[in-house]
XYZ file of C-alpha atoms in Angstrom:
748
model
C 35.098 -21.676 18.072
C 33.433 -18.868 20.467
C 30.406 -20.367 22.117
C 26.769 -18.140 22.447
C 27.576 -17.470 25.939
C 30.748 -16.091 26.640
C 30.391 -12.599 28.356
C 31.908 -9.422 26.856
C 30.361 -6.843 29.151
C 29.360 -7.359 32.808
C 27.323 -4.454 34.521
C 26.174 -5.076 37.894
C 23.466 -8.020 36.993
C 23.383 -7.859 33.069
C 25.879 -9.935 30.774
C 26.704 -8.781 27.116
C 27.065 -12.328 25.883
C 28.331 -13.212 22.296
C 24.976 -14.080 21.331
C 23.679 -10.776 22.371
C 26.048 -9.386 20.086
C 24.977 -11.219 17.042
C 21.641 -9.915 17.441
C 22.711 -6.473 17.522
C 24.987 -7.436 14.410
C 21.682 -8.881 12.777
C 19.311 -6.276 13.306
C 22.248 -3.582 12.207
C 22.366 -6.083 9.335
C 18.433 -6.157 8.352
C 18.016 -2.249 9.145
C 20.684 -1.485 6.810
C 19.972 -4.245 4.034
C 16.091 -2.410 4.284
C 17.576 1.548 4.304
C 19.437 0.285 0.920
C 16.889 -1.425 -0.947
C 14.164 1.148 -0.305
C 16.922 3.917 -1.467
C 16.712 2.716 -4.960
C 14.694 4.962 -6.470
C 17.468 7.866 -5.587
C 19.231 6.543 -8.884
C 16.615 8.954 -10.555
C 16.448 11.814 -8.402
C 15.282 13.188 -4.908
C 11.628 13.260 -5.369
C 7.953 12.264 -3.381
C 6.911 9.407 -5.075
C 3.393 8.600 -6.909
C 0.689 10.696 -6.371
C -0.690 10.727 -3.037
C 2.499 11.907 -1.021
C 2.340 14.953 -2.387
C -0.984 16.185 -1.083
C 0.050 14.460 2.169
C 2.642 16.319 2.203
C 1.209 19.675 1.382
C -0.848 18.662 4.259
C 2.183 18.084 6.568
C 2.892 21.459 5.991
C 0.183 22.991 6.485
C 0.150 21.848 10.097
C 3.709 23.124 10.244
C 3.107 26.253 9.417
C -0.680 27.290 10.817
C -0.202 24.557 13.655
C -2.604 21.733 14.522
C -5.355 23.657 15.852
C -6.112 25.624 11.887
C -5.278 21.902 10.385
C -8.446 20.765 12.148
C -10.525 23.592 10.663
C -8.645 23.087 7.161
C -10.917 23.360 4.272
C -8.641 23.016 1.670
C -10.114 25.293 -1.436
C -7.396 24.456 -4.389
C -8.887 20.904 -4.600
C -12.646 19.815 -5.834
C -12.920 23.287 -7.187
C -15.198 25.217 -6.675
C -17.162 23.188 -3.183
C -13.421 22.338 -1.931
C -12.478 19.674 0.644
C -12.637 18.751 4.636
C -9.097 17.467 5.000
C -9.373 16.291 8.801
C -12.466 14.269 7.516
C -11.056 12.956 4.148
C -7.664 12.300 4.550
C -5.160 10.405 6.989
C -4.799 12.857 9.700
C -2.357 10.413 11.800
C 0.071 10.372 9.537
C 0.188 14.202 8.491
C 0.434 15.046 12.623
C 3.161 12.731 13.173
C 5.236 13.506 9.897
C 4.855 17.164 10.928
C 5.953 17.056 14.537
C 8.383 14.562 13.755
C 10.344 17.487 11.226
C 10.040 19.667 14.039
C 12.114 17.675 16.340
C 14.450 16.291 13.634
C 14.274 17.291 10.757
C 16.539 20.644 12.027
C 18.641 21.931 8.626
C 16.488 19.977 6.159
C 13.562 21.149 4.015
C 9.927 19.832 5.005
C 9.836 18.100 1.420
C 13.444 16.562 1.914
C 12.509 15.331 5.293
C 9.255 13.983 3.978
C 11.367 11.897 0.373
C 13.036 10.396 3.194
C 10.870 9.458 6.443
C 9.344 5.870 4.788
C 12.995 4.459 4.100
C 14.063 5.363 7.745
C 10.340 4.053 9.238
C 10.294 0.775 6.749
C 13.846 0.113 7.795
C 12.729 0.520 11.741
C 10.110 -1.970 11.102
C 12.484 -4.517 10.912
C 13.078 -4.131 14.440
C 9.448 -4.026 14.954
C 9.103 -7.118 13.251
C 11.944 -9.217 14.935
C 10.173 -8.060 18.470
C 6.980 -9.153 17.311
C 8.201 -12.983 15.518
C 10.494 -13.221 18.491
C 7.977 -12.886 20.894
C 5.787 -15.591 18.886
C 8.385 -17.871 18.437
C 11.811 -17.062 19.835
C 14.663 -14.679 18.811
C 15.986 -16.629 15.880
C 12.913 -16.608 14.493
C 13.545 -12.598 14.933
C 16.421 -12.362 13.425
C 15.102 -14.480 9.862
C 11.622 -13.012 10.015
C 13.661 -9.024 10.552
C 15.942 -10.119 7.332
C 13.143 -11.067 4.556
C 11.045 -7.780 5.680
C 13.859 -6.464 4.521
C 13.666 -7.790 1.200
C 9.969 -8.239 1.038
C 9.287 -6.727 -2.719
C 5.427 -5.937 -2.346
C 6.426 -4.152 1.003
C 9.784 -2.371 -0.491
C 6.953 -0.799 -3.509
C 4.773 0.300 -0.900
C 7.358 2.301 1.436
C 10.599 3.064 -0.813
C 11.918 6.276 -0.887
C 9.636 9.013 -1.721
C 6.557 7.283 -0.671
C 4.861 9.563 1.808
C 1.704 7.569 2.016
C 0.364 5.893 4.545
C 1.219 2.219 4.363
C 5.055 2.466 5.830
C 3.913 4.520 8.867
C 0.421 2.584 9.480
C 2.434 -0.407 9.246
C 4.980 0.496 11.509
C 2.280 1.449 14.246
C 0.185 -2.021 13.616
C 3.038 -4.371 13.890
C 4.147 -2.471 17.116
C 0.804 -2.615 18.677
C 0.441 -6.362 17.705
C 3.776 -6.690 19.279
C 2.246 -5.081 22.626
C -0.567 -7.226 22.512
C 0.853 -10.612 22.290
C 3.873 -9.555 24.912
C 1.116 -8.570 27.236
C -0.440 -11.800 26.359
C 2.131 -13.585 27.316
C 3.048 -11.651 30.729
C 2.071 -13.616 33.947
C 2.084 -10.164 35.977
C -1.411 -7.679 35.464
C 0.681 -4.783 36.900
C 3.161 -5.340 33.151
C 0.519 -6.767 31.119
C -2.123 -3.548 31.183
C 0.502 -1.141 30.688
C 1.606 -2.978 26.902
C -1.974 -3.485 26.584
C -3.103 0.095 26.767
C -0.120 1.617 24.644
C -0.914 -1.441 21.835
C -4.459 -0.154 22.241
C -3.355 3.389 21.673
C -0.925 2.777 18.685
C -3.255 1.161 17.430
C -5.934 3.669 17.039
C -3.141 5.990 15.794
C -2.034 3.425 12.721
C -5.764 3.465 12.190
C -5.297 6.831 12.189
C -2.630 7.108 9.579
C -4.023 3.928 6.718
C -6.918 3.044 6.263
C -6.110 -0.535 5.687
C -4.707 -1.253 9.273
C -8.681 -1.883 9.807
C -7.494 -6.034 8.597
C -5.611 -6.219 11.738
C -8.858 -6.494 13.419
C -9.194 -9.738 11.802
C -6.883 -12.005 12.987
C -7.062 -9.920 16.663
C -10.718 -10.385 17.176
C -9.979 -14.219 16.059
C -7.304 -14.379 18.557
C -9.356 -13.774 21.340
C -11.801 -16.242 19.993
C -9.236 -18.821 20.003
C -7.421 -18.312 23.244
C -9.963 -20.216 25.292
C -8.844 -23.515 23.161
C -5.471 -23.324 23.089
C -4.979 -21.577 26.665
C -5.871 -23.296 30.209
C -6.064 -20.002 31.960
C -7.857 -16.603 30.025
C -8.574 -14.613 33.358
C -5.209 -12.124 32.353
C -5.517 -12.069 28.753
C -9.093 -11.305 29.216
C -8.120 -8.078 31.256
C -5.502 -7.334 28.656
C -8.056 -7.738 25.382
C -10.396 -5.503 27.531
C -8.282 -2.762 27.659
C -6.487 -2.875 24.427
C -9.700 -3.275 22.759
C -11.153 -0.064 24.882
C -8.177 1.844 24.410
C -8.046 1.360 20.405
C -11.771 2.428 20.359
C -11.025 5.582 21.922
C -7.997 6.263 20.308
C -9.332 5.629 16.514
C -12.431 7.280 17.267
C -10.811 10.095 18.748
C -9.788 11.156 14.863
C -12.133 12.469 12.093
C -11.563 9.479 10.026
C -12.209 6.484 11.002
C -13.858 8.346 13.644
C -17.283 6.833 14.858
C -17.037 4.548 12.089
C -14.398 2.506 13.253
C -16.104 2.030 16.778
C -19.470 1.079 15.135
C -18.167 -0.078 11.920
C -17.056 -3.656 11.261
C -13.841 -3.463 12.545
C -15.146 -2.298 16.027
C -17.724 -4.658 16.308
C -15.113 -7.295 15.450
C -13.075 -6.281 18.272
C -15.793 -6.280 20.741
C -17.051 -9.453 19.186
C -13.649 -11.197 19.783
C -13.176 -9.724 23.480
C -16.878 -10.333 24.242
C -16.711 -13.949 23.447
C -13.051 -14.428 25.241
C -14.964 -13.016 28.519
C -17.901 -15.373 27.893
C -15.894 -18.395 27.383
C -13.839 -17.255 30.303
C -17.245 -17.376 32.386
C -18.283 -20.971 31.359
C -14.650 -22.146 31.882
C -15.095 -21.311 35.070
C -18.348 -22.318 35.777
C -17.565 -25.827 34.140
C -16.745 -28.796 35.258
C -14.136 -30.279 32.677
C -16.269 -32.469 31.194
C -18.310 -29.945 30.518
C -16.222 -27.476 29.577
C -15.642 -28.212 26.048
C -18.493 -28.786 24.951
C -19.984 -25.656 26.471
C -17.561 -23.453 24.239
C -18.358 -25.076 21.219
C -21.654 -24.015 21.787
C -21.031 -21.028 22.723
C -18.653 -20.795 19.313
C -21.570 -21.720 17.257
C -23.912 -19.605 18.053
C -21.490 -16.650 18.673
C -20.827 -17.046 14.604
C -24.942 -17.552 14.342
C -25.089 -13.850 15.500
C -21.779 -12.597 13.780
C -23.053 -13.314 10.878
C -26.699 -12.393 11.285
C -25.618 -8.751 12.029
C -23.292 -8.624 8.876
C -26.806 -9.737 6.764
C -29.044 -7.379 8.421
C -26.181 -4.801 7.866
C -26.555 -3.911 11.720
C -23.469 -1.690 11.540
C -21.591 1.167 10.330
C -21.269 0.216 6.446
C -18.030 0.391 5.418
C -16.671 1.293 1.839
C -16.824 -1.527 -1.302
C -13.264 -1.616 -0.918
C -12.995 -2.890 2.786
C -16.038 -5.629 2.022
C -14.516 -6.815 -1.162
C -11.551 -7.771 1.239
C -13.613 -9.780 3.326
C -15.752 -11.121 0.765
C -13.170 -11.377 -2.185
C -16.234 -13.137 -4.784
C -17.733 -9.781 -5.025
C -17.247 -8.112 -8.172
C -17.144 -4.099 -8.678
C -19.457 -2.627 -10.868
C -17.985 0.494 -10.493
C -15.394 1.406 -13.514
C -13.737 3.920 -11.392
C -12.510 1.842 -8.807
C -12.073 -0.958 -11.621
C -9.590 1.810 -12.959
C -7.122 1.743 -10.018
C -4.207 -0.271 -10.798
C -3.801 -1.090 -6.961
C -7.199 -2.732 -7.205
C -6.376 -5.212 -9.921
C -6.456 -8.588 -8.642
C -2.904 -10.498 -8.152
C -2.553 -13.630 -9.504
C -0.502 -17.381 -8.865
C 1.949 -15.500 -11.076
C 2.297 -12.280 -8.142
C 2.677 -14.433 -5.389
C 5.552 -16.728 -6.322
C 7.239 -13.966 -7.721
C 7.339 -12.037 -4.413
C 7.671 -14.402 -2.476
C 9.686 -17.474 -4.411
C 11.163 -20.257 -1.777
C 9.409 -18.273 1.183
C 6.321 -19.934 0.487
C 8.395 -23.179 1.392
C 9.538 -21.943 4.693
C 5.846 -20.693 5.540
C 4.665 -24.189 4.889
C 6.684 -25.553 7.189
C 5.702 -22.468 9.587
C 1.942 -23.593 8.574
C 2.780 -27.432 9.528
C 4.592 -26.806 12.982
C 1.867 -24.337 14.137
C -0.607 -27.271 13.775
C 1.976 -29.509 15.728
C 2.355 -27.340 18.510
C -1.375 -26.130 18.757
C -0.116 -23.281 21.251
C -1.996 -19.974 21.877
C 1.473 -18.171 19.748
C 1.853 -20.921 16.905
C -2.384 -19.660 16.302
C -1.936 -16.703 16.265
C 0.792 -16.870 13.609
C -1.468 -19.577 11.911
C -4.285 -16.539 11.557
C -1.879 -14.073 10.588
C -0.769 -15.936 8.137
C -3.985 -17.386 6.461
C -6.188 -13.769 7.090
C -3.149 -12.066 5.185
C -3.144 -14.277 2.190
C -6.615 -14.344 2.224
C -7.354 -10.364 2.200
C -4.574 -9.975 -0.411
C -6.255 -11.947 -2.812
C -8.571 -9.143 -3.971
C -6.491 -6.105 -4.150
C -3.000 -6.095 -5.548
C -2.458 -3.065 -2.963
C -3.155 -5.685 -0.021
C -0.069 -7.560 -0.931
C 1.464 -6.156 2.451
C -0.609 -8.075 4.169
C 0.121 -11.355 2.963
C 3.775 -10.129 3.437
C 3.606 -9.786 7.015
C 1.732 -13.195 7.396
C 4.037 -15.674 4.814
C 6.845 -13.563 6.450
C 5.945 -14.856 10.202
C 5.732 -18.126 9.112
C 8.567 -18.554 7.341
C 10.962 -17.136 9.873
C 8.949 -19.881 12.296
C 9.543 -22.686 9.278
C 13.241 -21.511 8.708
C 14.351 -21.756 12.655
C 12.498 -25.070 13.067
C 14.681 -26.445 10.042
C 17.868 -24.535 11.513
C 16.793 -25.776 15.001
C 16.561 -29.228 13.260
C 19.700 -29.051 11.851
C 22.120 -27.467 13.810
C 21.238 -28.619 16.989
C 20.758 -31.878 18.860
C 17.314 -30.912 21.260
C 13.978 -32.155 19.696
C 12.263 -29.691 18.480
C 8.942 -29.225 20.964
C 7.179 -26.461 22.624
C 8.619 -25.514 25.940
C 7.096 -22.610 28.464
C 8.001 -19.473 27.507
C 10.576 -20.325 25.234
C 10.277 -22.786 22.050
C 7.991 -21.321 18.983
C 4.625 -20.722 19.481
C 5.284 -21.672 23.286
C 2.814 -19.770 25.910
C 3.519 -18.812 29.452
C 1.065 -20.990 31.279
C -0.038 -20.074 34.716
C 1.010 -22.562 37.453
C 0.595 -23.112 41.175
C 4.231 -24.137 41.274
C 7.158 -22.032 42.658
C 9.678 -23.603 41.084
C 7.850 -23.721 37.341
C 6.942 -19.562 37.675
C 11.070 -19.598 38.178
C 11.901 -21.617 35.437
C 9.729 -19.327 33.001
C 10.681 -16.221 34.379
C 14.315 -16.746 33.588
C 13.745 -18.337 30.104
C 11.846 -15.259 29.291
C 14.857 -13.244 30.529
C 17.139 -15.150 28.202
C 17.780 -15.299 24.170
C 16.758 -18.185 22.127
C 19.190 -19.674 20.631
C 20.099 -22.995 18.384
C 23.709 -24.031 19.371
C 26.129 -26.185 17.301
C 26.469 -29.143 19.101
C 29.662 -30.834 19.280
C 28.617 -34.383 17.717
C 27.718 -32.237 14.498
C 30.093 -31.969 11.853
C 31.498 -28.936 10.626
C 30.904 -30.108 6.881
C 27.363 -29.992 7.758
C 26.991 -26.904 9.505
C 29.090 -25.468 6.635
C 26.714 -27.059 3.932
C 23.540 -26.016 5.114
C 24.478 -22.490 5.837
C 25.519 -22.273 2.476
C 22.111 -24.138 1.041
C 19.971 -21.981 2.855
C 21.577 -18.705 1.883
C 21.817 -19.908 -1.741
C 17.959 -20.499 -1.663
C 17.547 -16.868 -0.127
C 19.854 -15.528 -2.715
C 17.841 -17.528 -6.000
C 14.422 -14.815 -6.046
C 17.022 -12.144 -5.553
C 18.530 -12.484 -8.959
C 15.987 -14.724 -10.732
C 13.788 -14.210 -12.461
C 16.346 -11.761 -14.398
C 13.616 -8.916 -15.051
C 10.902 -9.595 -11.865
C 13.385 -10.681 -8.829
C 13.731 -9.155 -5.766
C 16.360 -6.178 -6.512
C 14.693 -5.205 -9.754
C 11.355 -4.999 -8.202
C 13.459 -2.539 -6.247
C 14.471 -0.481 -8.821
C 11.042 1.976 -9.865
C 11.158 5.558 -10.636
C 9.392 8.128 -8.838
C 6.165 8.511 -10.743
C 6.850 12.245 -11.174
C 10.289 11.066 -13.011
C 8.958 8.844 -15.695
C 5.597 9.938 -16.043
C 4.087 7.621 -13.954
C 4.890 4.783 -16.853
C 6.556 1.848 -16.683
C 9.824 2.964 -18.413
C 12.750 2.889 -16.274
C 13.869 6.284 -16.948
C 13.580 9.827 -16.031
C 12.367 12.782 -17.652
C 11.813 16.271 -16.501
C 8.237 17.118 -18.659
C 6.139 16.884 -15.276
C 8.290 18.845 -13.464
C 8.884 21.420 -15.873
C 5.028 21.780 -16.961
C 3.857 22.291 -13.109
C 6.724 24.728 -12.987
C 5.088 26.333 -16.082
C 1.707 26.612 -14.782
C 3.066 28.064 -11.494
C 4.384 30.686 -12.929
C 2.519 31.941 -15.828
C -0.874 31.484 -14.703
C -2.643 33.516 -12.759
C -3.124 32.487 -8.970
C -6.728 31.882 -9.022
C -6.805 29.904 -12.471
C -8.654 26.260 -12.239
C -6.446 23.678 -14.080
C -9.176 20.792 -15.357
C -7.320 16.909 -15.963
C -7.997 13.518 -15.049
C -8.122 13.046 -11.649
C -4.529 11.313 -11.083
C -2.945 14.777 -11.409
C -4.598 16.755 -9.045
C -2.496 16.704 -6.289
C 0.379 17.288 -8.366
C -1.496 20.468 -10.009
C -2.342 22.207 -6.110
C 1.173 20.909 -4.428
C 3.713 21.670 -7.461
C 1.582 23.753 -9.848
C 0.273 25.671 -6.759
C -3.288 25.883 -8.931
C -6.656 25.226 -7.774
C -7.638 21.591 -9.306
C -11.262 20.120 -10.100
C -10.436 16.579 -9.203
C -7.554 14.973 -7.179
C -7.021 11.332 -6.185
C -9.361 11.347 -3.117
C -11.965 10.362 -5.356
C -14.276 11.667 -2.895
C -16.957 13.319 -5.584
C -17.047 10.111 -8.193
C -19.985 12.144 -9.893
C -16.797 14.769 -10.427
C -14.695 12.256 -12.137
C -17.472 11.108 -14.506
C -18.419 14.457 -15.576
C -14.842 15.620 -16.196
C -15.146 12.085 -18.233
C -18.091 12.984 -20.100
C -15.761 16.476 -21.054
C -13.517 14.128 -22.567
C -15.493 11.659 -24.579
C -18.664 13.812 -25.286
C -18.677 15.561 -28.554
C -16.538 18.395 -28.639
C -19.206 21.222 -28.457
C -21.039 19.438 -25.854
C -17.202 18.263 -24.048
C -16.669 22.073 -24.503
C -19.371 22.921 -22.645
C -18.633 21.058 -19.773
C -15.531 22.398 -19.230
C -16.679 26.145 -19.650
C -19.413 24.791 -17.258
C -16.660 23.564 -14.451
C -15.416 27.195 -14.815
C -11.697 25.715 -15.233
C -9.324 28.147 -17.503
C -7.075 25.348 -18.434
C -7.102 21.470 -19.575
C -4.276 19.583 -18.894
C -3.376 16.512 -20.980
C -1.103 13.990 -21.223
C 0.364 12.036 -23.900
C 2.782 9.059 -23.758
C 3.958 8.182 -27.482
C 7.182 6.356 -29.061
C 8.777 8.028 -31.983
C 10.652 7.124 -34.568
C 11.780 7.933 -38.084
C 9.671 6.810 -40.965
C 9.917 7.163 -45.328
C 11.020 10.426 -46.663
C 11.525 11.733 -43.556
C 8.718 11.131 -42.109
C 8.274 10.905 -38.373
C 5.854 8.130 -37.134
C 4.237 8.083 -33.641
C 2.893 4.803 -31.516
C 0.286 6.053 -28.775
C -0.718 3.422 -25.783
C 2.255 3.681 -23.035
C 0.569 4.946 -20.176
C -0.705 8.725 -20.701
C -4.470 9.832 -20.913
C -4.671 8.213 -24.744
C -4.189 4.876 -22.343
C -7.005 5.152 -20.124
C -9.716 6.288 -22.712
C -11.446 3.452 -22.396
C -11.911 4.383 -18.818
C -12.591 7.913 -19.286
C -15.370 5.815 -21.472
C -16.382 3.099 -19.179
C -16.393 6.188 -16.152
C -18.844 8.672 -18.082
C -21.103 5.955 -18.834
C -20.689 5.928 -22.910
C -20.298 2.168 -24.984
C -16.612 1.686 -26.147
C -17.692 -0.208 -28.497
C -18.897 3.045 -30.489
C -15.344 4.868 -30.400
C -12.958 1.855 -30.283
C -11.664 -0.703 -32.920
C -11.863 -5.007 -32.304
C -9.034 -4.590 -30.136
C -10.871 -2.458 -27.511
C -7.512 0.097 -27.696
C -7.417 1.242 -30.849
C -9.344 4.789 -31.387
C -11.938 4.193 -34.537
C -12.495 7.052 -36.517
C -15.466 8.080 -34.921
C -13.401 9.144 -31.557
C -11.101 11.061 -33.952
C -13.521 13.053 -35.188
C -16.169 13.363 -32.636
C -14.840 13.447 -29.104
C -12.948 16.673 -27.389
C -10.367 14.063 -26.516
C -9.893 13.263 -29.603
C -9.436 17.123 -30.756
C -7.151 17.748 -28.215
C -4.473 14.797 -28.661
C -2.346 16.457 -30.691
C -2.289 13.388 -33.260
C -3.827 11.851 -35.936
C -4.113 8.380 -37.643
C -1.895 7.966 -40.217
C -1.283 4.190 -41.671
C -1.636 0.682 -40.178
C 0.856 -1.662 -39.867
C 2.023 -5.527 -38.543
C 4.820 -6.105 -36.857
C 6.991 -8.840 -37.864
C 10.669 -9.788 -36.061
C 9.849 -6.518 -33.977
C 9.533 -4.338 -37.526
C 7.074 -2.804 -38.863
C 5.504 -4.361 -42.543
C 2.358 -4.094 -44.618
C 1.694 -0.541 -44.440
C -2.430 0.220 -44.670
C -4.646 2.871 -44.756
C -7.465 0.780 -42.857
C -7.608 -0.889 -38.994
C -7.741 -4.336 -39.990
C -7.182 -6.807 -36.891
C -3.383 -7.302 -35.893
C -2.025 -4.370 -36.430
C -1.381 -0.985 -34.593
C -1.935 2.474 -35.734
C 0.662 4.712 -36.547
C 0.083 8.616 -36.043
C 1.564 12.044 -36.915
C 1.715 15.252 -35.596
C -1.369 17.309 -35.782
C -2.013 19.857 -33.664
C -6.073 21.114 -34.004
C -6.166 23.890 -31.704
C -2.778 25.210 -32.067
C -1.402 28.737 -29.973
C -1.995 31.157 -32.540
C -4.869 29.611 -34.455
C -8.062 31.456 -35.176
C -9.730 33.846 -32.558
C -12.611 32.051 -32.272
C -11.456 28.623 -31.811
C -12.157 26.938 -28.019
C -8.900 26.075 -26.896
C -5.051 27.032 -27.918
C -2.248 25.095 -27.065
C -0.269 27.026 -24.850
C 2.045 25.014 -23.414
C 4.266 21.429 -24.598
C 6.477 20.205 -22.544
C 10.151 19.262 -23.993
C 10.033 15.814 -25.202
C 6.543 16.775 -27.629
C 8.680 19.260 -29.138
C 11.752 16.860 -29.958
C 12.623 15.560 -32.974
C 14.282 12.592 -31.425
C 13.467 9.314 -32.237
C 12.317 8.021 -28.716
C 9.724 8.100 -25.779
C 7.569 11.130 -25.820
C 5.952 12.340 -22.231
C 3.843 15.564 -23.494
C 2.569 17.366 -21.098
C -0.174 19.253 -22.550
C -1.577 22.098 -21.582
C -4.546 23.844 -23.258
C -6.092 27.120 -22.328
C -9.520 27.275 -22.426
C -11.079 30.467 -24.817
C -14.139 31.954 -22.128
C -15.144 34.346 -25.566
C -16.095 31.031 -27.063
C -19.898 30.309 -27.194
C -20.438 26.127 -27.349
C -23.257 24.441 -29.028
C -23.951 21.253 -28.323
C -26.816 19.288 -30.389
C -27.834 17.142 -27.319
C -27.303 17.310 -23.290
C -23.849 16.547 -22.812
C -24.891 15.267 -19.109
C -27.392 13.027 -20.027
C -27.037 9.483 -19.551
C -25.363 7.728 -22.588
């Protein structure tokens, strides 16, 4: 058997050995696997995914076409009509700038659209290398390799970084983890002249990460806690203090230089956390220098109590730049939002224990081992791994979107835990920390030149657990097979929600943002129709979900979009849909909209005597109606049946949305063994509504009708059984004078 120290290539003082080749092979495997997993949606077409990426693409294109100076002054008049939007102050500028310049450097021969579709896959795959470097710095090369492979398969990270996901998370996470690596590497350095440049670079990159994704503010929590923990797990903290000061200073400067987050980062909770942690480290370092060994621990504990007392007072008193509810809720998961708009967003739903077990499966066991080893070693590096693991899981308990942070923490701890198990099985050496080499180790300052030489030598070596001659090959092979089998289980089980199926997610534009794993051209065709058949100054009204698609693909002005920067406007649109049809029509006129876009998802099947029946409620506006009611300030009990979902006659007869939906209830039925039975004319609990087509405002209807259905997508017009993804476009009759009986803007 080849030994890991056998030299393959020698160039002066460098020797390329078998173990180096193994590292390269595993990293190539991790990168390739990550690339394949994130490219899975290509089976449905080469599209940008979700909603926000279309705006981010449009903003990046603005920089490519007009330059960075024009971007800083850009006030977009095609969104949030008529007020418009100050793009640099209300968006993730870092993402747009980096993407634009990367395209100008590497995008030759490709369109910017194709480049941005592929960029998240490349960035996400490169992040496997960064996570390897970070975990290697914390716990050794073997742990880093394990973590890189786990990162490649992590469902929560793949789902927010797959093909077309040109949003904040992939680039923000890449920069944030790179900044963490530079910080931890700088703290482990004994020589200030090498540590400070790393700290400066890390701070600048963390600021860029915050400008690319607001969620990166989370990393201020573990970094601050790590600075606070350092005096208790590190004898000499003078070098880490210089690193912390440089890192914090340049993080604040870098983040503050962008319009967003800007000074709100510096004076907000993230900036205060970084400054507070650095200040604590400085005071603790001073106390340790003036205290004798007997009083050192006591003094630093008193300092810790006083520090947290001041921090709580600052938080309670609100002496900081206020953050949005989402950020405060991440810190305090026990808060509950009273804002129905925030609650309506799917990525804001609270994850359950089932979500954690499905996403992490066997990794939870290895992460538990990592936690145990961290408590066992109790070094600064193991404490950092513990902090980032616990805080990541803590903040993810609030929003499903934040599961990416739980993934980072669990992957780091699982890599360390799996390394410890592997080391125990494949090596006769005891598992214990050693300076600069074993997991959780730290470089400690010593007066011995010999110790410094050994530490420097160990830092140049790769960490490996070699198979000892006394170990039976049968045991080794059995262990490898067992580990591979355990890590394979979550890839195939459960059958419909495993790691592989979690990557099989169609782009939202392809399946209409529903849960169906199929492709439809309804949205593409509808937006293409808008761009070719409406005037350049046309204003399209719709629910806010579709605003980015309308402005980017339809190239027309929208009333609201996914930025949700004007919640009053969104509530007004909700009132338009749910108010009485005359009142809703007046709101549409007041908003100066020329068209109303509606999206309805139904399922068609053949009934008796050739009659086609439809069921509604599969992800379109018909499924969001209860949120329209809540956001608009209506009592949903007035419009829905006892199940809280099925519309009642009042909804169909009085609301504008009920009039625009081109269906009407025909009967109600029960479902038994997958079959509809017991048709009846009235709703009863446990029944579902069956609908037939009913276009209330046809294109060739009376000239005095308030709306005309000028476009309906193909699946709405087909008579074949199956899923209907009906994109409907109504033209507003501006010659019609609505006559509401009550004020449509009243508080209901």
